[in-house]
Short mmCIF file of C-alpha atoms in Angstrom, two decimals:
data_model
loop_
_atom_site.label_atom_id
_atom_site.label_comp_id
_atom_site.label_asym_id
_atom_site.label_seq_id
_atom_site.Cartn_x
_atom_site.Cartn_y
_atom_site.Cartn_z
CA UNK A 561 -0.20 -40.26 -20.99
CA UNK A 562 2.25 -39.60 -18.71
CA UNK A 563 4.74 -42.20 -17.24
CA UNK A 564 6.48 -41.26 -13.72
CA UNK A 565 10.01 -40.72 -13.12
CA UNK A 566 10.76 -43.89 -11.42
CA UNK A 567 10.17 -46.09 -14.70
CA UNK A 568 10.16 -45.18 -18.09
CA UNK A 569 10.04 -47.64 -20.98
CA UNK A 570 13.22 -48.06 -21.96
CA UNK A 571 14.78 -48.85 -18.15
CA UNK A 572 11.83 -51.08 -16.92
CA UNK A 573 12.97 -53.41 -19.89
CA UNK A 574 16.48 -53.16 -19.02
CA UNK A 575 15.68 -54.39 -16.16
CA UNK A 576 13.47 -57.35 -17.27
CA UNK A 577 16.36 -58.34 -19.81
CA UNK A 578 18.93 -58.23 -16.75
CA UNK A 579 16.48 -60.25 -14.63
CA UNK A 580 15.19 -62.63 -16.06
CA UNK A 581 18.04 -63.06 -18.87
CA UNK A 582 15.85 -62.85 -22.06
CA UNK A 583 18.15 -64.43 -24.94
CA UNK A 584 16.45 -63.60 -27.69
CA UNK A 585 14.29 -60.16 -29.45
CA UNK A 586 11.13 -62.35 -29.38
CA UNK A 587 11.48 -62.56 -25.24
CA UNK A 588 12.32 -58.71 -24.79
CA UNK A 589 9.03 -57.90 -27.20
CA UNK A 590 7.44 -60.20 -25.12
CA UNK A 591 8.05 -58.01 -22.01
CA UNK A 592 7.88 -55.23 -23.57
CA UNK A 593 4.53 -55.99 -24.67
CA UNK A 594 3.67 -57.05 -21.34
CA UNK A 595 5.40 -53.68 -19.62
CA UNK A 596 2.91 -51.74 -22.19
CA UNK A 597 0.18 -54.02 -21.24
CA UNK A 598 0.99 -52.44 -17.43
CA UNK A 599 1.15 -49.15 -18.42
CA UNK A 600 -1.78 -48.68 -20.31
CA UNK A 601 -3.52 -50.71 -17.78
CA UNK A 602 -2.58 -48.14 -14.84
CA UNK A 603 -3.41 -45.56 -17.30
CA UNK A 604 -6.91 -46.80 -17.97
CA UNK A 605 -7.51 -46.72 -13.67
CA UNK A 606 -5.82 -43.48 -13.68
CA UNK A 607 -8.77 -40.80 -12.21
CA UNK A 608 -9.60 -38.21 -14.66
CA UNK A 609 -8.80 -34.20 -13.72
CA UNK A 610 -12.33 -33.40 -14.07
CA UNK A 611 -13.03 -35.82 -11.13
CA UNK A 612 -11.75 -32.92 -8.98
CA UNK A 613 -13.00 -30.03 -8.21
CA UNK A 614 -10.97 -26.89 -7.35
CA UNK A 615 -11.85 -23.81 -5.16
CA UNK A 616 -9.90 -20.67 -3.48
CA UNK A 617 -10.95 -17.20 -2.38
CA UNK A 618 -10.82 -15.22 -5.58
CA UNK A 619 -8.92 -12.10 -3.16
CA UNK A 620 -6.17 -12.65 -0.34
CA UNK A 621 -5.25 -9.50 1.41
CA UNK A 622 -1.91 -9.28 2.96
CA UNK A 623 0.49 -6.64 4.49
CA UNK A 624 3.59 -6.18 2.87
CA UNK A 625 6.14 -8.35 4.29
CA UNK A 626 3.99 -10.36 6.16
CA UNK A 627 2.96 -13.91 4.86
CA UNK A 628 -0.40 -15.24 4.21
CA UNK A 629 -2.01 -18.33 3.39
CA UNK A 630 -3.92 -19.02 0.07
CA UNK A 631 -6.37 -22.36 0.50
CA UNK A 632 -6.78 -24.12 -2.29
CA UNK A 633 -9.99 -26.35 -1.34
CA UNK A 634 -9.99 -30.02 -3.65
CA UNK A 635 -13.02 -32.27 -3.67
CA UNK A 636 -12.86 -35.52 -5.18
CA UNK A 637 -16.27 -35.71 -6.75
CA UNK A 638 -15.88 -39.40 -8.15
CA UNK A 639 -16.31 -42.83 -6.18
CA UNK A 640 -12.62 -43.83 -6.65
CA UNK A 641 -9.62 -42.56 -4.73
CA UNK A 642 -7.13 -40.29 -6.42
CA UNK A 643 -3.81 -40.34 -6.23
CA UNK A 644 -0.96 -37.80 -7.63
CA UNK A 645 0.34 -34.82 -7.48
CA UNK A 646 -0.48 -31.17 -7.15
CA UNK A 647 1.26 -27.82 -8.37
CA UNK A 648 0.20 -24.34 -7.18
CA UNK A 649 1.35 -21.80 -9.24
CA UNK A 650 2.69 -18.16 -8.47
CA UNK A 651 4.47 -15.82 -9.65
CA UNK A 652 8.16 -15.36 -8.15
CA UNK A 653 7.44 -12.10 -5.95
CA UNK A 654 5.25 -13.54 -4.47
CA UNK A 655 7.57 -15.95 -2.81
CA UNK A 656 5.54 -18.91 -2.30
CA UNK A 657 6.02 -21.80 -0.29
CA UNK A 658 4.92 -25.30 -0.09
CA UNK A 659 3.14 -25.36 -3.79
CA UNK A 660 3.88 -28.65 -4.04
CA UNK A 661 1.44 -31.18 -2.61
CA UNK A 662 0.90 -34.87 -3.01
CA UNK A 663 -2.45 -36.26 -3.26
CA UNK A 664 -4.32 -39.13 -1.72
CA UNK A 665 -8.04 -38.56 -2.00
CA UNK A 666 -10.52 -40.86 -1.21
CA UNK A 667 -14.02 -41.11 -2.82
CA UNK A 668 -16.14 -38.06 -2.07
CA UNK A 669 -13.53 -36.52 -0.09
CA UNK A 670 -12.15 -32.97 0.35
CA UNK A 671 -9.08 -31.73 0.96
CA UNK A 672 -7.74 -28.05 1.52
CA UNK A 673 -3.76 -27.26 0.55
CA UNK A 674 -2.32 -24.34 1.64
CA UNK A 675 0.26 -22.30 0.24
CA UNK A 676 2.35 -19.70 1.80
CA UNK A 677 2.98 -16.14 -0.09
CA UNK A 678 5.71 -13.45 1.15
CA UNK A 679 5.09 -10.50 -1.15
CA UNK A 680 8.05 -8.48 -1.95
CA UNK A 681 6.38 -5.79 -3.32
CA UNK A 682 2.88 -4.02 -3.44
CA UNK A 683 0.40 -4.94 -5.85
CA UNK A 684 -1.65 -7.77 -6.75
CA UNK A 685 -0.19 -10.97 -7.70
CA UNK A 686 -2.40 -13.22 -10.25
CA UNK A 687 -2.37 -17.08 -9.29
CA UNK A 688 -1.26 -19.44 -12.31
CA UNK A 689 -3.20 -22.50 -13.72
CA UNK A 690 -3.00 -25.34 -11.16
CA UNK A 691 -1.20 -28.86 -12.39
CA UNK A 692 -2.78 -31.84 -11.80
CA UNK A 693 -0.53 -35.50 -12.07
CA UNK A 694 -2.93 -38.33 -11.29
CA UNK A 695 -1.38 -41.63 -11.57
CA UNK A 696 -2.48 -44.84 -11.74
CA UNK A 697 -2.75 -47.63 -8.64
CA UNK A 698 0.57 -48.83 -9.96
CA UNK A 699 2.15 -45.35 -9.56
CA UNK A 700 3.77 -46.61 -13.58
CA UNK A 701 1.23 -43.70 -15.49
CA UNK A 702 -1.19 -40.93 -15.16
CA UNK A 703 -2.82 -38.32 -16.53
CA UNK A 704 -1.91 -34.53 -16.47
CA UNK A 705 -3.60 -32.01 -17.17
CA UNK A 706 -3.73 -27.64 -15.73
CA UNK A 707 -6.39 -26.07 -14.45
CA UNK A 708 -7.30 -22.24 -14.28
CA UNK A 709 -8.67 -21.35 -10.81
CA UNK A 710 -9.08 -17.63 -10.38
CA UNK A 711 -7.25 -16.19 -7.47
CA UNK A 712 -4.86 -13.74 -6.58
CA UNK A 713 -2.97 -12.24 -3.08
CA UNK A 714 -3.17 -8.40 -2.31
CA UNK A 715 -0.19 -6.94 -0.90
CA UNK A 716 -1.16 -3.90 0.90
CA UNK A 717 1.83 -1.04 1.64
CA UNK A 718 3.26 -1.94 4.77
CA UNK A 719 1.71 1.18 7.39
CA UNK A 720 4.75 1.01 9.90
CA UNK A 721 3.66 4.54 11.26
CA UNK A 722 0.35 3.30 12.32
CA UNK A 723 1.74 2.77 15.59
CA UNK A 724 2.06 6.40 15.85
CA UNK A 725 -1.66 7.39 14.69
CA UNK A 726 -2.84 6.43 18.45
CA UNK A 727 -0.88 9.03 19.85
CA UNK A 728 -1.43 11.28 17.37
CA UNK A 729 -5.30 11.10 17.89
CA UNK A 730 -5.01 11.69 21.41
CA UNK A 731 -2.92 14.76 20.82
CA UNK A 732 -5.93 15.94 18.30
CA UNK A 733 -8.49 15.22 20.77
CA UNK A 734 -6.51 17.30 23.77
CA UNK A 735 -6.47 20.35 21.23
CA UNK A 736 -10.54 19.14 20.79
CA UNK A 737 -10.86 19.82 24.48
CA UNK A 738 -11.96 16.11 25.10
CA UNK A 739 -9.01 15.22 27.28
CA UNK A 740 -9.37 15.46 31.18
CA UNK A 741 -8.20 18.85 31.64
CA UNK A 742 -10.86 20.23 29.19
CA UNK A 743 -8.39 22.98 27.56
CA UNK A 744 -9.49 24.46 24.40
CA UNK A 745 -7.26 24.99 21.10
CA UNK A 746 -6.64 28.09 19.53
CA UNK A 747 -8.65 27.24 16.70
CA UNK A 748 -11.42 29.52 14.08
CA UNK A 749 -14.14 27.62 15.27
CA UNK A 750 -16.37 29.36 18.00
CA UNK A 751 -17.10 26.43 21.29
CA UNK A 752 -18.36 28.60 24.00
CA UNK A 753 -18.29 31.27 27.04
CA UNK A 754 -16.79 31.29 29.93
CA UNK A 755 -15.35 33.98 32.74
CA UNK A 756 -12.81 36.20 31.95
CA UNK A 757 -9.34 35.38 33.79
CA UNK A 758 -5.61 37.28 34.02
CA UNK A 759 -4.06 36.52 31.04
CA UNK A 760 -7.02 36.17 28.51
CA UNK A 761 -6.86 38.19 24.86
CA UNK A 762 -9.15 40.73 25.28
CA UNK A 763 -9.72 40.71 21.68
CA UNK A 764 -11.25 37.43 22.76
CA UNK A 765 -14.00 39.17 24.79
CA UNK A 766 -17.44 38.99 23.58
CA UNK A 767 -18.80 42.48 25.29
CA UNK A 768 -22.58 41.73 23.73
CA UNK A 769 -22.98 38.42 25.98
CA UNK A 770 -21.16 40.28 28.96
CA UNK A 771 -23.59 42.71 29.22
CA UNK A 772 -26.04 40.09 29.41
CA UNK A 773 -24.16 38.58 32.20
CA UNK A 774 -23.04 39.40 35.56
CA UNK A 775 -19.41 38.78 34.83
CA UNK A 776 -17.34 39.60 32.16
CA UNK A 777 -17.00 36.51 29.04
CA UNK A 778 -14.50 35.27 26.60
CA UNK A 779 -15.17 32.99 23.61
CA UNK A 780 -13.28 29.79 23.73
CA UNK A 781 -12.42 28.52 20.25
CA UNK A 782 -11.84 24.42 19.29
CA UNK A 783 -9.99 23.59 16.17
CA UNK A 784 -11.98 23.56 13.08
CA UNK A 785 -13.27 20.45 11.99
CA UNK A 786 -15.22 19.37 8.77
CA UNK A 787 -12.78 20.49 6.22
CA UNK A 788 -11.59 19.15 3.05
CA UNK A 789 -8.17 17.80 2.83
CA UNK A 790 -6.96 16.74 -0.38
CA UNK A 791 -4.04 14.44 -0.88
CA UNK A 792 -2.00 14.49 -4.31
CA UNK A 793 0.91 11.91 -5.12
CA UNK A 794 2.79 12.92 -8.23
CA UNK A 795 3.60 9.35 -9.22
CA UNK A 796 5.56 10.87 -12.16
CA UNK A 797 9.89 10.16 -13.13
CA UNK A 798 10.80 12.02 -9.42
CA UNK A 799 8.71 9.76 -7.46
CA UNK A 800 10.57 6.16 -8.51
CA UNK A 801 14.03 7.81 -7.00
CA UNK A 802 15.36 5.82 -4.65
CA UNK A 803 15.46 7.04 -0.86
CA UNK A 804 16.68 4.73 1.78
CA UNK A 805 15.09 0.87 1.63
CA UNK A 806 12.22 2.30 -0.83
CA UNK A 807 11.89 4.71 -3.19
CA UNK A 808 10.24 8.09 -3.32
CA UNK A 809 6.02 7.22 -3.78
CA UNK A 810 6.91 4.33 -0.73
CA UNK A 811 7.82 6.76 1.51
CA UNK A 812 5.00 9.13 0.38
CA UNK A 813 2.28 6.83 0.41
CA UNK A 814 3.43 5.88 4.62
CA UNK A 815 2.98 9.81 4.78
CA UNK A 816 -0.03 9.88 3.19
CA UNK A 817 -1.54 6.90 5.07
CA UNK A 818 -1.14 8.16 8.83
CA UNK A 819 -2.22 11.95 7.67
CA UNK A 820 -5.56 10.02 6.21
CA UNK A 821 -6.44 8.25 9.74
CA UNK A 822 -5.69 11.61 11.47
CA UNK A 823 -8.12 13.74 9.77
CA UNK A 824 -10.34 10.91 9.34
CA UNK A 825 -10.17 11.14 13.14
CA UNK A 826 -10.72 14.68 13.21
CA UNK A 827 -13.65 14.81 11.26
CA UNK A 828 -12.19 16.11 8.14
CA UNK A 829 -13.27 15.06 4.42
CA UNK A 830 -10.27 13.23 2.92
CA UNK A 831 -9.71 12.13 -0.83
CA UNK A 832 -7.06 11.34 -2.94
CA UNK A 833 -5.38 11.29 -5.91
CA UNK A 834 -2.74 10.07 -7.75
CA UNK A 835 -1.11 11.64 -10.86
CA UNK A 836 1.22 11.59 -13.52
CA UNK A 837 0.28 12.25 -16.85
CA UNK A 838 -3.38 11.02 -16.08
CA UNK A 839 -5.35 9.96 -12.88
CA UNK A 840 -3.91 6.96 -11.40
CA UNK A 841 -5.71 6.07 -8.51
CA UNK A 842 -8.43 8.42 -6.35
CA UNK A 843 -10.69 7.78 -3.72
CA UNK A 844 -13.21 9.99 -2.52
CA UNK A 845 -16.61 9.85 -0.25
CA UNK A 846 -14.98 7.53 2.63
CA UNK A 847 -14.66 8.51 5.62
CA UNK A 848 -14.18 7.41 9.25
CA UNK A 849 -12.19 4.08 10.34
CA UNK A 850 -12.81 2.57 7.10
CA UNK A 851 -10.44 5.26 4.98
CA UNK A 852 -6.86 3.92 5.82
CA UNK A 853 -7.98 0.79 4.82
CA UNK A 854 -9.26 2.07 1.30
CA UNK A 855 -6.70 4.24 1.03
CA UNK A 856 -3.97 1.10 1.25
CA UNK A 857 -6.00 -1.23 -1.10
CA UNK A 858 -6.12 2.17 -3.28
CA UNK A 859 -2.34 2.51 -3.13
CA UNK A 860 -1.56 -1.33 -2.90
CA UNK A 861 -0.89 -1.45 -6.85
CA UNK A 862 0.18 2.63 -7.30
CA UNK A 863 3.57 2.35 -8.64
CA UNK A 864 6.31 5.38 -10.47
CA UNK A 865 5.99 5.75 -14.03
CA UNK A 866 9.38 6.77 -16.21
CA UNK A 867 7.47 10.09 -17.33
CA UNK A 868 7.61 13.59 -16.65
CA UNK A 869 4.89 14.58 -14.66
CA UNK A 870 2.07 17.04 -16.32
CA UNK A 871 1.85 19.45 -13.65
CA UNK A 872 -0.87 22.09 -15.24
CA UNK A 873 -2.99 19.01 -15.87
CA UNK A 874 -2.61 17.77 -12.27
CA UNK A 875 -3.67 21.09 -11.30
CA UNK A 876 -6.63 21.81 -13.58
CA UNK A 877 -7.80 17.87 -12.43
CA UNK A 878 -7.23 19.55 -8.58
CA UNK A 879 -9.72 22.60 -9.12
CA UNK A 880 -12.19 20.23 -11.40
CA UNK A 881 -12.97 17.76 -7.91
CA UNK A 882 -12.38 20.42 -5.31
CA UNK A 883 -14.87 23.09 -5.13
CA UNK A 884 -14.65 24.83 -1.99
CA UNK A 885 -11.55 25.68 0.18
CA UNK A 886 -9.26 22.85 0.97
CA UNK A 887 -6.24 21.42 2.28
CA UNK A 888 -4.02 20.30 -0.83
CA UNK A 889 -1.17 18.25 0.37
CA UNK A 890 0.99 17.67 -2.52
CA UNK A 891 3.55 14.84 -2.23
CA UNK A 892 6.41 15.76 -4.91
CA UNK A 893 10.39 16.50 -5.11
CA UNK A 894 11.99 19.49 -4.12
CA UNK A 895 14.63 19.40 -6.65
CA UNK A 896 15.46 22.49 -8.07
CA UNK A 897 14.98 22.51 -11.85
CA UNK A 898 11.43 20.70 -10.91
CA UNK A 899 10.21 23.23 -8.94
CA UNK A 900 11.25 26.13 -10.92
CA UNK A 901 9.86 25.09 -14.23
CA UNK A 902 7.08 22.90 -12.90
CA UNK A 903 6.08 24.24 -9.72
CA UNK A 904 6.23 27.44 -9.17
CA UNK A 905 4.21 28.06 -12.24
CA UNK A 906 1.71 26.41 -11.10
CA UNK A 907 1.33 26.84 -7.32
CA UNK A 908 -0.47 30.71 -7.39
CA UNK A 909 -3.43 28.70 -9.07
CA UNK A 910 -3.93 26.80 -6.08
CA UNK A 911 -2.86 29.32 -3.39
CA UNK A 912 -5.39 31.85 -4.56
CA UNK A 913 -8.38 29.35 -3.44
CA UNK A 914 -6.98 26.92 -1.34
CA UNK A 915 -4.48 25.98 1.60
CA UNK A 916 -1.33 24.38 -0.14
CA UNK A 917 1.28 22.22 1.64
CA UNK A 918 4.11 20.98 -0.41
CA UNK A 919 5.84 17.69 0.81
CA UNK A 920 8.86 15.95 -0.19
CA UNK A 921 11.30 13.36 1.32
CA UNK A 922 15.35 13.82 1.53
CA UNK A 923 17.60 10.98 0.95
CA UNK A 924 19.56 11.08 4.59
CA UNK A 925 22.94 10.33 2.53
CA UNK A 926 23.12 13.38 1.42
CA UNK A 927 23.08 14.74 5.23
CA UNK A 928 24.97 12.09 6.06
CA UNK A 929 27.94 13.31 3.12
CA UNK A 930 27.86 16.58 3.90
CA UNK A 931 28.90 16.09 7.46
CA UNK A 932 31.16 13.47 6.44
CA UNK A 933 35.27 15.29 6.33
CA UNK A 934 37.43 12.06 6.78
CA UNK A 935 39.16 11.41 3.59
CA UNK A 936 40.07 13.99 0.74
CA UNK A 937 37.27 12.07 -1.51
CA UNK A 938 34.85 12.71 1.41
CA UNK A 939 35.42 16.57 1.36
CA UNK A 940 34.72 16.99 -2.21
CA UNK A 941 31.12 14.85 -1.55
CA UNK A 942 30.67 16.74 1.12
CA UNK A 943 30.78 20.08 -0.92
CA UNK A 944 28.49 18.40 -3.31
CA UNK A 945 26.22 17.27 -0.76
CA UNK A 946 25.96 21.17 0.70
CA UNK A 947 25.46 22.56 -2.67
CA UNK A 948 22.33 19.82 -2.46
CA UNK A 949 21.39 20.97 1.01
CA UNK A 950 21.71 25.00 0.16
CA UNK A 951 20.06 24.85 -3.07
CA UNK A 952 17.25 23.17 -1.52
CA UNK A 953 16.70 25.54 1.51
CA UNK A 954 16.31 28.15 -1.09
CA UNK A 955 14.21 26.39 -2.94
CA UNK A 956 11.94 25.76 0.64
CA UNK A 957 12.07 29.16 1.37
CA UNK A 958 10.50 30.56 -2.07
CA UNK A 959 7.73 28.43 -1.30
CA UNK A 960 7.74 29.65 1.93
CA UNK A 961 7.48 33.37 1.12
CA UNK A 962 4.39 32.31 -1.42
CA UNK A 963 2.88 31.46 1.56
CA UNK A 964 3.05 27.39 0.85
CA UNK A 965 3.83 25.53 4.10
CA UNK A 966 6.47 22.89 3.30
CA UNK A 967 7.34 19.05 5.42
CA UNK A 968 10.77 18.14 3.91
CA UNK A 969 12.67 15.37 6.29
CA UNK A 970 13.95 12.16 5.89
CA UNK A 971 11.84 8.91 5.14
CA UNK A 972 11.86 7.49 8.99
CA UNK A 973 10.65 10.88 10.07
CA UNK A 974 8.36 12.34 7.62
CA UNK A 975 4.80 10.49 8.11
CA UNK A 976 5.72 12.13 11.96
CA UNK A 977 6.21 15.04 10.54
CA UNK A 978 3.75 15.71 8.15
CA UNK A 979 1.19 14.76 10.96
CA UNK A 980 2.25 17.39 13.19
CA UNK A 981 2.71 19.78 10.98
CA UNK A 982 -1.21 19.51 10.11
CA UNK A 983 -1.94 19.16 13.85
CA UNK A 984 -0.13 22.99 14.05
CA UNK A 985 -2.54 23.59 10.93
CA UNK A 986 -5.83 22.60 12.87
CA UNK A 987 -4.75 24.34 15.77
CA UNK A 988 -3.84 27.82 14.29
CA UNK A 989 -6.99 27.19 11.89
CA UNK A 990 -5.17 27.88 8.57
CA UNK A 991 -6.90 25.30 7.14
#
């Protein structure tokens, strides 16, 4: 049983003592007697939980930052109205709103409640077991009891630099030769012939077909198309650094997302993986418009672990799912001791059968220290901050002479970066 806040026992006979001026222990068990009479009574008309029935979507899917509504559909299966009080519970990142809801149901009625969730982070939140207060007519007692119903709210990473994958499309698609002007990339890829002009490569000549023809032909080239890119996120200790509003893996896995639309859009085969110490996450055999959005419910619950990544296993688990020549995009830090102990290692593995791009995103307060010269404290950060800056241009340029490209920038810039550094990639057909 459960009596309401506004009366308990002890007050509601207070009150009948006070009001009616009871002299004597026989007149205050009398009406105390008669308040329990009440109670019990409003207890006894009180609906039962299992007079209501509870329903929600088991999966809400959200972008992070962004609210969403969870409806939580009640049907009050029994011929009597219900009264009470409702409790929707979440956990606290998910910032939900307006769990509370009161309860007036009448027989063979639904109702659907809605509750508002702000995600703070990615990841799936689990809903908690519902609470159900159904009082009597009297509103004195009631019943209470929790319920389990399944659900639970997605949130998705947030994909800011999808506003730049249009434009980045249209780029791909000029260097296609599908735009207006019908110009043709510089690409490995034979398209067709066409008439010599000032200017041509005569390397570019194809002397067979011209003595077929009246006039003398080039081949035009378009930029290849139907190869494998593979994305890697080292999800290891480096990644969970913090860099700007996010950390590390946030500001990969924006990277990672507009690179997937653009060589989805190109035509390319693109999978994923994430790695630590084991496989955290992959996706592979999805292609098309559907593979940013499997690539963010893929990433949605992807999070650092506090371990040292194992970088020959990540690399033997790379040559195991990628047979034939590919694009490896690794997302990792540049930081020295990491890439001299970890990396380098391991990188003429890859190189000797595959196209490797290393990429990594700075922290802008470094740049921002090093140019910094106000104060005496600033100078000395500053020195610190160029030893930063120097040792990592060496670092870049080692990989560099192994002949790994490299897209190292700060977190606003690098999903822009990293696209066009693959559109430059397509176009000179490295890939």
């Amino acid at each position: 049983m459960v009596v309401t806040g506004r009366f308990t026992l002890l007050t509601t006979l207070a009150a009948v003592v006070v009001m009616f001026g009871v002299p004597s222990w026989i007149g205050a068990l009398g009406a105390c007697a008669a308040l329990l009479a009440l109670l019990l009574t409003d207890l006894a008309l009180a609906a039962r939980a299992d007079a209501l029935t509870l329903t929600r979507d088991p999966l809400t899917v959200v972008r992070l930052g962004r609210e969403a509504e969870v409806e939580l559909v009640v049907t009050n299966t029994s011929t009597a109205t219900v009264r009470g009080f409702l409790w929707d519970s979440w956990p606290d990142s998910a910032r939900a709103d307006q769990r509370t809801h009161h309860l007036d149901l009448a027989a063979r009625t639904r109702i659907r409640l809605r509750t508002s969730l702000t995600p703070t982070y990615r990841g799936d939140r689990v809903a908690g077991p519902v609470t159900l207060r159904l009082l009597g007519p009297l509103g004195l007692a009631g019943r209470q009891r929790r319920v389990e119903v399944p659900g639970r709210v997605r949130a998705l990473p947030e994909f800011r630099s999808e506003r730049l994958l249009r434009s980045k499309v249209k780029r791909l698609h000029h260097l296609e030769g599908r735009n207006v002007a019908n110009t043709r990339g510089q690409g490995t890829e034979f398209d067709s012939f066409r008439e010599y002009v000032a200017g041509d490569d005569v390397r570019s000549i194809d002397w067979r077909a011209t003595a077929r023809a009246t006039d003398v032909l080039v081949r035009t080239w378009r930029p290849e198309r139907n190869r494998h890119v593979l994305m890697v996120l080292d999800t290891g200790r480096a990644s969970a650094g913090r860099v700007g509003e996010g950390t590390r893996l946030d500001s990969s896995i924006e990277a990672a997302l507009l690179l997937g639309g653009l060589a989805a859009a190109a035509g390319d085969t693109v999978d994923l993986l994430a790695y630590d110490r084991e496989v955290r996450a992959e996706t592979s055999g999805v292609g098309g418009q559907q593979l940013p959005l499997k690539l963010m419910h893929t990433l949605a619950g992807v999070t650092p672990r506090l371990v040292d990544t194992d970088t020959t296993g990540l690399v033997r688990t790379v040559l195991t799912r990628v047979r034939r020549r590919a694009l490896i995009v690794w997302f990792t830090s540049l930081d020295g001791p990491t890439v001299t102990e970890h990396l380098l290692p391991a990188l003429p593995t890859l190189t000797q059968r595959h196209r490797v791009l290393i990429v990594s995103v700075t922290d802008p307060e470094i740049a921002a220290a090093a140019r910094d010269r106000g104060t005496a404290g600033a100078v000395y950060a500053a020195a610190a901050a160029e030893t930063v800056l120097a040792e990592r241009a060496l670092v870049q340029e080692s990989l560099r002479r192994r002949g790994v490209a490299v897209v190292a920038t700060s977190p606003d810039r690098l999903p822009e970066a990293l696209a066009d550094e693959y559109l430059e990639l397509k176009q000179s057909g490295s890939l």
